[in-house]
PDB file of C-alpha atoms in Angstrom:
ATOM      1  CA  UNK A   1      -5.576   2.299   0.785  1.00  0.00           C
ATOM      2  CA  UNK A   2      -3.910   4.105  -1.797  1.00  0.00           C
ATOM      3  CA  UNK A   3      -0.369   4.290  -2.225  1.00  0.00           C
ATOM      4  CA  UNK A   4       1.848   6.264  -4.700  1.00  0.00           C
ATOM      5  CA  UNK A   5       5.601   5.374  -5.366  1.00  0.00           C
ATOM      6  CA  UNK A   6       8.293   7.456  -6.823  1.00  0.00           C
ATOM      7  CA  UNK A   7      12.193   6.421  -8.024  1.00  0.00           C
ATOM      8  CA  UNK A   8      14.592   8.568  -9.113  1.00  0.00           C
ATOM      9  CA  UNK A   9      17.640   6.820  -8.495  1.00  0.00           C
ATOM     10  CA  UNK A  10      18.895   6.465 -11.873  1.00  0.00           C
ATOM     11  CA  UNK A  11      18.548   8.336 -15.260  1.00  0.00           C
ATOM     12  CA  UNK A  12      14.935   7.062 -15.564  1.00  0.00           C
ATOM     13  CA  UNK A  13      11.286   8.912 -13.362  1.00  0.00           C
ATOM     14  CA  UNK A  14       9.197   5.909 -12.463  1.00  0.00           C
ATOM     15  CA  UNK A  15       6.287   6.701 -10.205  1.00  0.00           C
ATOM     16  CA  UNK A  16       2.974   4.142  -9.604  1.00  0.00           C
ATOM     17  CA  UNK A  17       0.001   4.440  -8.252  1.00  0.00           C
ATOM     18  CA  UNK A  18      -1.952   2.053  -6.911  1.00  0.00           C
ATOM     19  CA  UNK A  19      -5.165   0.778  -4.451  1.00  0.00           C
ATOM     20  CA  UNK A  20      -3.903  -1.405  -2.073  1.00  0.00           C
ATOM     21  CA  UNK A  21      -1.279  -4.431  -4.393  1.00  0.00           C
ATOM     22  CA  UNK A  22      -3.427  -3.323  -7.242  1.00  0.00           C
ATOM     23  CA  UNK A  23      -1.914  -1.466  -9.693  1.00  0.00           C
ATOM     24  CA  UNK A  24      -4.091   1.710 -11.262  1.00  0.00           C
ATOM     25  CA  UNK A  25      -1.083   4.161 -13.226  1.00  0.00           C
ATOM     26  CA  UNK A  26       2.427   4.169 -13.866  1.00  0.00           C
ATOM     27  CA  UNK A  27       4.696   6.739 -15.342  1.00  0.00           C
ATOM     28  CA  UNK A  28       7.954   5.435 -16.795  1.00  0.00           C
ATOM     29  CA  UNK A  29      10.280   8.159 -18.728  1.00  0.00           C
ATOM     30  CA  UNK A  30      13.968   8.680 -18.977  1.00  0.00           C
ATOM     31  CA  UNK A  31      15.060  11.841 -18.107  1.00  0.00           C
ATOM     32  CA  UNK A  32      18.713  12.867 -17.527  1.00  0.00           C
ATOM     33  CA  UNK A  33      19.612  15.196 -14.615  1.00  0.00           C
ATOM     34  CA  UNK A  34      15.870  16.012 -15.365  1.00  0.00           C
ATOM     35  CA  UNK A  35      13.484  15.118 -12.289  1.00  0.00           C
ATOM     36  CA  UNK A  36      13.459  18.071 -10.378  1.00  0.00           C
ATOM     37  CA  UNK A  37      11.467  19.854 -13.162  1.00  0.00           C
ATOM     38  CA  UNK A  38       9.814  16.760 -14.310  1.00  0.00           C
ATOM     39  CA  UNK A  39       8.730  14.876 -10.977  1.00  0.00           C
ATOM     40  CA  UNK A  40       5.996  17.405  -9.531  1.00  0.00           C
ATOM     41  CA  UNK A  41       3.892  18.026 -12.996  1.00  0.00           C
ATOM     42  CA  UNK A  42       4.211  14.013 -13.179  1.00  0.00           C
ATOM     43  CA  UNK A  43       2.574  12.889 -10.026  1.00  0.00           C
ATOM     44  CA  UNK A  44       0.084  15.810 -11.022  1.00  0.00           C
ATOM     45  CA  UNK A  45      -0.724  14.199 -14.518  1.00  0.00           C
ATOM     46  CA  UNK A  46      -0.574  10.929 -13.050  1.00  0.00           C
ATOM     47  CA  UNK A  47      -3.137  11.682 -10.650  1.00  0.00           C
ATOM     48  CA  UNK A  48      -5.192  13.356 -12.461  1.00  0.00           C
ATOM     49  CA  UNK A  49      -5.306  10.377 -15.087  1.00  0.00           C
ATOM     50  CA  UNK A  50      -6.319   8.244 -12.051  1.00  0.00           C
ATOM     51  CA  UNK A  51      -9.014  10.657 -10.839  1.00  0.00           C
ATOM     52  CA  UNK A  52      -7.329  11.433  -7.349  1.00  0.00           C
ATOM     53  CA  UNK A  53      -6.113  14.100  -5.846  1.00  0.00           C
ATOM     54  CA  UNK A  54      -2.718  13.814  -3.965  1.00  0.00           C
ATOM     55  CA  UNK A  55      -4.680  13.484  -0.392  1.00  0.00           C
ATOM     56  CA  UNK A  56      -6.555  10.562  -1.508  1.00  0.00           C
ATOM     57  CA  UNK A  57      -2.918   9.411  -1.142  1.00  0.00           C
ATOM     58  CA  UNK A  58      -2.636   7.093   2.047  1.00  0.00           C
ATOM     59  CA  UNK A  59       1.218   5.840   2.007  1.00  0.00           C
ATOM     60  CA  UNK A  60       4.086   7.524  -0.008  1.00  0.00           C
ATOM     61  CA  UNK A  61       6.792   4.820  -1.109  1.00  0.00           C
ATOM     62  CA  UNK A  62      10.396   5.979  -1.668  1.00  0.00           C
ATOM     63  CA  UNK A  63      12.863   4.837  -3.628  1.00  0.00           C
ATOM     64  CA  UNK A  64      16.339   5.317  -1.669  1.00  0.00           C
ATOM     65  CA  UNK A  65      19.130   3.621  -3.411  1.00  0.00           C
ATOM     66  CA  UNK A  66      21.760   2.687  -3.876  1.00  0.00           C
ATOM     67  CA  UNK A  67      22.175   4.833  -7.381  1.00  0.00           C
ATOM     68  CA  UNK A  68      22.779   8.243  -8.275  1.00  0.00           C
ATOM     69  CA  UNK A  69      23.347  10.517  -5.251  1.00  0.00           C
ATOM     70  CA  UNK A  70      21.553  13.596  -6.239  1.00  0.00           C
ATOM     71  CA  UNK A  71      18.754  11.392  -7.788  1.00  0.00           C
ATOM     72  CA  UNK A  72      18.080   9.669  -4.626  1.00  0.00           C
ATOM     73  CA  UNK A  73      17.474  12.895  -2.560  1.00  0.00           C
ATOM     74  CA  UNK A  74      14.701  13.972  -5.321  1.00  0.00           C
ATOM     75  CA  UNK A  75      12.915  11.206  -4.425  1.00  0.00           C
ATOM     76  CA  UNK A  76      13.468  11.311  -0.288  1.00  0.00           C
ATOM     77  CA  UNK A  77      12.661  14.835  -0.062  1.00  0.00           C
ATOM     78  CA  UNK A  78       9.855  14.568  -2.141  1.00  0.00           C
ATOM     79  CA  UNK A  79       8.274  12.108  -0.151  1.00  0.00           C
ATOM     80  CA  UNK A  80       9.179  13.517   3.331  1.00  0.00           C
ATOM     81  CA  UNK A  81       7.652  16.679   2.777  1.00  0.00           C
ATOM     82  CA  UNK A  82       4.541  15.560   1.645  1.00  0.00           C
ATOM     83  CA  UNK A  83       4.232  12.707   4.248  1.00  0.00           C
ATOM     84  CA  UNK A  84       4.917  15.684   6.683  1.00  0.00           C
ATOM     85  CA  UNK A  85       2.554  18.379   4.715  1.00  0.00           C
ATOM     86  CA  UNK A  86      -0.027  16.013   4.331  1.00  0.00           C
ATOM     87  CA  UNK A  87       0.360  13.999   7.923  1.00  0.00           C
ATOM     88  CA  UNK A  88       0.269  10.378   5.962  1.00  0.00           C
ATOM     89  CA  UNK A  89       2.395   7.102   6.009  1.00  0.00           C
ATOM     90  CA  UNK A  90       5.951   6.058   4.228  1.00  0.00           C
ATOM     91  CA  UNK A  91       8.045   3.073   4.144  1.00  0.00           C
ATOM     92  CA  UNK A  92      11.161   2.802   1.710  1.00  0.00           C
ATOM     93  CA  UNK A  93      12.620   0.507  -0.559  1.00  0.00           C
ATOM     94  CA  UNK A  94      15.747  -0.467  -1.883  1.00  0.00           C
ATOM     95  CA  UNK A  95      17.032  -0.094  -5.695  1.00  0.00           C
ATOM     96  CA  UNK A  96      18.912  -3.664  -5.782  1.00  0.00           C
ATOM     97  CA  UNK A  97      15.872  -5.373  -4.354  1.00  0.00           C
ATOM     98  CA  UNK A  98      13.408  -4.179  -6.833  1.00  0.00           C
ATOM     99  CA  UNK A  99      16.109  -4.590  -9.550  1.00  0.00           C
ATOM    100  CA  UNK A 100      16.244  -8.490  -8.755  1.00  0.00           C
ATOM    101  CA  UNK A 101      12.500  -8.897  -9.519  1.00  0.00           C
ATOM    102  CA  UNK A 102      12.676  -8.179 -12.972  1.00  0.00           C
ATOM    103  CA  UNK A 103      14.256 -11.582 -13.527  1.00  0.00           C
ATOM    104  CA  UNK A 104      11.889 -13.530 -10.958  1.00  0.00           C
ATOM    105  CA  UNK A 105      10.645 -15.356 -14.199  1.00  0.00           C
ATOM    106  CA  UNK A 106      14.331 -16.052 -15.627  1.00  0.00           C
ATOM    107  CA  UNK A 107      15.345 -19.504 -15.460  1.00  0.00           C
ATOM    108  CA  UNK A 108      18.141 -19.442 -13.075  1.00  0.00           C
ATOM    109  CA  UNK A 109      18.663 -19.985  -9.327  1.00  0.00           C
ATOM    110  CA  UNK A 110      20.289 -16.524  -8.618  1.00  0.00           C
ATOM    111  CA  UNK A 111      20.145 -13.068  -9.569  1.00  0.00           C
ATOM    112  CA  UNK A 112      22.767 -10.513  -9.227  1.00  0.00           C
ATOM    113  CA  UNK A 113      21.529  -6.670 -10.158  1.00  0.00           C
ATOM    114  CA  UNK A 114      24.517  -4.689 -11.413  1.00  0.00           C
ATOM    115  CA  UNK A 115      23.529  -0.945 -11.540  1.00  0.00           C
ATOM    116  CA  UNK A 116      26.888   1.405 -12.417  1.00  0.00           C
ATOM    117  CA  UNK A 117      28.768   2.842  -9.449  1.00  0.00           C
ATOM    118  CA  UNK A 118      31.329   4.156 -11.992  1.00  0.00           C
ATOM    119  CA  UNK A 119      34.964   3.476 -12.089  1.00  0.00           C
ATOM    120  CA  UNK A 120      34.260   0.000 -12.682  1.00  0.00           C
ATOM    121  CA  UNK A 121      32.201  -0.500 -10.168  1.00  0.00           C
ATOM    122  CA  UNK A 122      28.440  -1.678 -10.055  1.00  0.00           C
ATOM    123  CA  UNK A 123      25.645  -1.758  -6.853  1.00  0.00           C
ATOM    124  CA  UNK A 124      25.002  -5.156  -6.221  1.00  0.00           C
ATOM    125  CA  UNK A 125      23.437  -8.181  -4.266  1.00  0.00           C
ATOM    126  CA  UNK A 126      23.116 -11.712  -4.441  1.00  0.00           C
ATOM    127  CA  UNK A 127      19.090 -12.939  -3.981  1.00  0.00           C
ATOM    128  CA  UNK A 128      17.982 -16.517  -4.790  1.00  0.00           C
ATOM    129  CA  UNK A 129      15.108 -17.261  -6.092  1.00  0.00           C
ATOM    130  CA  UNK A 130      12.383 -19.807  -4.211  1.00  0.00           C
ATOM    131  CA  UNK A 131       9.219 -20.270  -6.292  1.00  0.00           C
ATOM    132  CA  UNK A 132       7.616 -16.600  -6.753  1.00  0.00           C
ATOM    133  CA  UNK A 133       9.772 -15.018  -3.989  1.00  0.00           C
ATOM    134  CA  UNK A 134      13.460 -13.561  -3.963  1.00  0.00           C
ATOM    135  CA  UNK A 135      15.640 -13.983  -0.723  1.00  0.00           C
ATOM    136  CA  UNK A 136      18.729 -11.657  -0.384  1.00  0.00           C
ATOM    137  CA  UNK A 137      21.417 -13.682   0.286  1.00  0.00           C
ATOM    138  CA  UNK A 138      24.287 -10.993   0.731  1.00  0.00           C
ATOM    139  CA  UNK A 139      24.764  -7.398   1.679  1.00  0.00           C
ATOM    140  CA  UNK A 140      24.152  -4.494  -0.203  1.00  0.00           C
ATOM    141  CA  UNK A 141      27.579  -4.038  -1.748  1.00  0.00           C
ATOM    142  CA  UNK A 142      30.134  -1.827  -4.244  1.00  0.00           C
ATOM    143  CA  UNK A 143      32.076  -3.967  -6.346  1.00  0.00           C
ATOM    144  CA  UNK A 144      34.799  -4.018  -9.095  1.00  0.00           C
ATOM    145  CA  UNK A 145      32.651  -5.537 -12.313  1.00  0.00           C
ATOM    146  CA  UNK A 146      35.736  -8.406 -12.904  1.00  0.00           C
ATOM    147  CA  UNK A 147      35.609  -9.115  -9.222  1.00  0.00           C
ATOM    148  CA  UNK A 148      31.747 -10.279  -9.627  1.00  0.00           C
ATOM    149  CA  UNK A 149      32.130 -12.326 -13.285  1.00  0.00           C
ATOM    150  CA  UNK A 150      35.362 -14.268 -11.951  1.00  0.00           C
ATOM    151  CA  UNK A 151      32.901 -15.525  -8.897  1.00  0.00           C
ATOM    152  CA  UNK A 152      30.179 -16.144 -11.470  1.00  0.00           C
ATOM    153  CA  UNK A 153      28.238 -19.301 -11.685  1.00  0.00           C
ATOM    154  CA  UNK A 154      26.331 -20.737 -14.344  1.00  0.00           C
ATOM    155  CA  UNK A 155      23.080 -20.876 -12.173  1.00  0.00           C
ATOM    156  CA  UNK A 156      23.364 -17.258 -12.223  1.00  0.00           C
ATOM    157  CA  UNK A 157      21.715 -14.490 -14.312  1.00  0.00           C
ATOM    158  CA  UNK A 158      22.898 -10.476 -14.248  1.00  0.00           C
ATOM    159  CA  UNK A 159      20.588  -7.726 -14.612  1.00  0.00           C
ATOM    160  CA  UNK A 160      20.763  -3.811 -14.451  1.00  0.00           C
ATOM    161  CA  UNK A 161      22.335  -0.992 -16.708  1.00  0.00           C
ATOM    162  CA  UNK A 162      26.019  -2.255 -15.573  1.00  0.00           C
ATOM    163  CA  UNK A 163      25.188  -4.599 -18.527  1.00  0.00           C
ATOM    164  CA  UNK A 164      25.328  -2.266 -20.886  1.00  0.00           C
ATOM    165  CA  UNK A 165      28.146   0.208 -19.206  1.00  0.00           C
ATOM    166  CA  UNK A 166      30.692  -2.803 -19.033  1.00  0.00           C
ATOM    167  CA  UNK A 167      29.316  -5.440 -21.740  1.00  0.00           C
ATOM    168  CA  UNK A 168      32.962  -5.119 -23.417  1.00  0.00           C
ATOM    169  CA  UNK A 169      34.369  -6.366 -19.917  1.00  0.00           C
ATOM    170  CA  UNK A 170      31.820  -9.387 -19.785  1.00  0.00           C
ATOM    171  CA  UNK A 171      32.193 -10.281 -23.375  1.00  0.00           C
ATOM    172  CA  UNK A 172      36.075 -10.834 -22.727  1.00  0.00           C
ATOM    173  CA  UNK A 173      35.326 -13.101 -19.879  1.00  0.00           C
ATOM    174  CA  UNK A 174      32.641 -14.671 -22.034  1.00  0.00           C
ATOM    175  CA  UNK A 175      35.558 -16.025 -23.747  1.00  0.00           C
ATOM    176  CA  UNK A 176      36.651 -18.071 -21.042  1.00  0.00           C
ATOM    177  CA  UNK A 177      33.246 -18.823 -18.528  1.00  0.00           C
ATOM    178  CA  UNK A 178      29.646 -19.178 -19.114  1.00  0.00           C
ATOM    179  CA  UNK A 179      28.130 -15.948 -18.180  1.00  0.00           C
ATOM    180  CA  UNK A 180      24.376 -15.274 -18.361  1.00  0.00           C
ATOM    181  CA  UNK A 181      22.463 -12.048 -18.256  1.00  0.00           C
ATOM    182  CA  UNK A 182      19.064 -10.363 -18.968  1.00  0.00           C
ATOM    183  CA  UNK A 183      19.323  -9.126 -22.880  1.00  0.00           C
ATOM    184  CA  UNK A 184      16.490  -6.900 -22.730  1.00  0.00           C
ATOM    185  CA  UNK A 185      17.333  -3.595 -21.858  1.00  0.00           C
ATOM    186  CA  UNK A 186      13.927  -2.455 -20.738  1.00  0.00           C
ATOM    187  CA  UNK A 187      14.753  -4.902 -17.803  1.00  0.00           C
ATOM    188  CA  UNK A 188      17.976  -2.884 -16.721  1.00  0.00           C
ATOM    189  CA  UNK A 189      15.398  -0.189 -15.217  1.00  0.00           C
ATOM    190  CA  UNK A 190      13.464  -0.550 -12.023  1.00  0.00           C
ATOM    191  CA  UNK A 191       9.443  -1.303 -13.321  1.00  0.00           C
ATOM    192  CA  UNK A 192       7.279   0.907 -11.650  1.00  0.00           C
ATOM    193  CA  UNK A 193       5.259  -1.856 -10.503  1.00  0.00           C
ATOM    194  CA  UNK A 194       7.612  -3.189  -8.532  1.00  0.00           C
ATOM    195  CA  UNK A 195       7.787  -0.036  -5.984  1.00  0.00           C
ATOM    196  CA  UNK A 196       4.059  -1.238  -5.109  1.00  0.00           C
ATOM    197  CA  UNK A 197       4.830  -4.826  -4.983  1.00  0.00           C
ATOM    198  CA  UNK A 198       7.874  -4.223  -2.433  1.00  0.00           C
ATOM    199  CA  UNK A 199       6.749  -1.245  -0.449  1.00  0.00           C
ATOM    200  CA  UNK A 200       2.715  -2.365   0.101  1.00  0.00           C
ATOM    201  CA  UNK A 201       4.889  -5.545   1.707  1.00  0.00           C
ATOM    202  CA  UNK A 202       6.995  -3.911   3.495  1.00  0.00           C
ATOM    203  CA  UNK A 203       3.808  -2.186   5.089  1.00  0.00           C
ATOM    204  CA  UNK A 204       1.992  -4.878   6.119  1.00  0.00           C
ATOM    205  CA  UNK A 205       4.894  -7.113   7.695  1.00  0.00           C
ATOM    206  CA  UNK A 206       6.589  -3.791   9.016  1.00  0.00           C
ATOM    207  CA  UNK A 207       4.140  -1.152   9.108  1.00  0.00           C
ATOM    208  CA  UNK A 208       4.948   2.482   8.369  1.00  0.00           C
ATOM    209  CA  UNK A 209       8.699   4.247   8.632  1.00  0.00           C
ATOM    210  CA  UNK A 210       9.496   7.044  10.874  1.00  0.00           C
ATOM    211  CA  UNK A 211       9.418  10.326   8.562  1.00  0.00           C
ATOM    212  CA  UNK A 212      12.365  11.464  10.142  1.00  0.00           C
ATOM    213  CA  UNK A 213      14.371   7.949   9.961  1.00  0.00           C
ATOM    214  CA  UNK A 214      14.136   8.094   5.554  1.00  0.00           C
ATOM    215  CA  UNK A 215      17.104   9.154   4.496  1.00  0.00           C
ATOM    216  CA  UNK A 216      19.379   8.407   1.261  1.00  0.00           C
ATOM    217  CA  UNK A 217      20.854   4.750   1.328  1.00  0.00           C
ATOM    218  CA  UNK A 218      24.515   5.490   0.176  1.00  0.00           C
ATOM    219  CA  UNK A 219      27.155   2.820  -0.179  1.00  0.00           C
ATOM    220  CA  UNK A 220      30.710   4.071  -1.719  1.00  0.00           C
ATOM    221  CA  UNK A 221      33.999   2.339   0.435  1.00  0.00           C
ATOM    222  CA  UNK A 222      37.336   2.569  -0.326  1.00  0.00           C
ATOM    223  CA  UNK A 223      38.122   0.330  -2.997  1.00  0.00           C
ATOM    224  CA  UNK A 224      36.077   1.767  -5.663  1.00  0.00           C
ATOM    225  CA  UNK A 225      37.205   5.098  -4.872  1.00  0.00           C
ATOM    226  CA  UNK A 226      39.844   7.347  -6.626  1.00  0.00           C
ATOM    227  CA  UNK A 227      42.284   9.740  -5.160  1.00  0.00           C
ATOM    228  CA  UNK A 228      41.864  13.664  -6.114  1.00  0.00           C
ATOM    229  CA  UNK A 229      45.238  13.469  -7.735  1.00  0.00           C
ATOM    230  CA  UNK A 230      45.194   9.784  -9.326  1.00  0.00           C
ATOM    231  CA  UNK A 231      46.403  10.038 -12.800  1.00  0.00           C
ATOM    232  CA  UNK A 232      44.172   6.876 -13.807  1.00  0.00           C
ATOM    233  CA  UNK A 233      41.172   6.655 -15.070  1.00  0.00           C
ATOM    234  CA  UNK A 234      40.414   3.140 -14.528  1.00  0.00           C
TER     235      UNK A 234
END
């Protein structure tokens, strides 16, 4: 079975290709408000590098969220009309989850993936590591950045681009608590591999989604949201 998995959920393309868990091509570029033009001519090159033809394709693996809301479409409709052009299998993933497996080899008991909601706020989840596999032990949630370092504890690590959009936030409560994240920014991006890894699982403990049930995976309540006519620009 081949499978071929695309993410555009943040400021970075990833798309992998791969037979069964086995991983043949990835693509991997940050692109700004840039996939529509970019995605297409990608899996194209990508395929082409792999010597296989987009109906050699046996289950498309999307990318949902949470993230950027016109990013995550990209990669739904994408997928949807070529599952439904090409009569073929999808399942979806989430964002947060693949996050957390970038730190599967970090030294800590839990992982918390901070991706930037704006305003403060960051897409997160709490998963706990047990030996090579990552539980999710919360819901998918929006949450104010100091809300999640003042629960911090030492046994966890963060990882995701919120690092970098609030790192003046967590170096003032640095000050005060032990706080522990992922230095290495190339680990703030979902790895390409990781779409395989989650989705081929997915498919063989679920089997495949409804075409018509993959939608965007939005989460945006109240809290983290500011009036129209709010002065602040917290």
């Amino acid at each position: 079975m081949y499978l071929l998995g695309i993410d555009t959920s943040s400021s970075w393309l990833n798309i992998a290709i791969s037979e069964d868990e086995n991983v043949l091509n990835t693509y991997s570029e940050f692109i700004p408000q840039k996939h529509i033009e970019v995605l297409h001519p990608a899996i194209l090159n990508l395929l082409n590098e792999t010597q296989l033809t987009i109906n050699d394709i046996d289950l498309f693996i999307a990318v949902i969220g949470p993230g950027s809301f016109t990013g995550i479409r990209i990669a739904v409709t994408c997928v949807k009309g070529l599952v439904y052009a090409l009569n073929k299998k999808c399942v979806s993933v989430i964002s947060l989850d693949l996050l957390a497996y970038n730190a599967v080899n970090k030294d800590f008991r839990f992982i918390r993936p901070v991706i930037d909601a704006r305003r403060n706020c960051v897409y997160t989840a709490l998963y706990e590591k047990q030996k090579d596999k990552i539980l999710r032990r919360s819901e998918y949630q929006i949450l104010r950045i100091d809300d999640i370092i003042k629960e911090l504890n030492p046994d966890t690590v963060l990882i995701g681009d919120g690092i970098g959009v609030y790192r003046e936030i967590i170096d003032n409560y640095s000050r005060e608590k032990e706080i522990h994240w992922v230095e290495e920014e190339s680990q703030w991006k979902i790895q390409p591999e990781n779409i395989i890894k989650l989705g081929y699982e997915k498919f063989k403990t679920q089997g495949e989604e409804n075409i018509f049930d993959l939608k965007p995976f939005y989460i945006y309540p109240k809290e983290c949201t500011i009036k129209r006519n709010s002065k602040s620009r917290n």
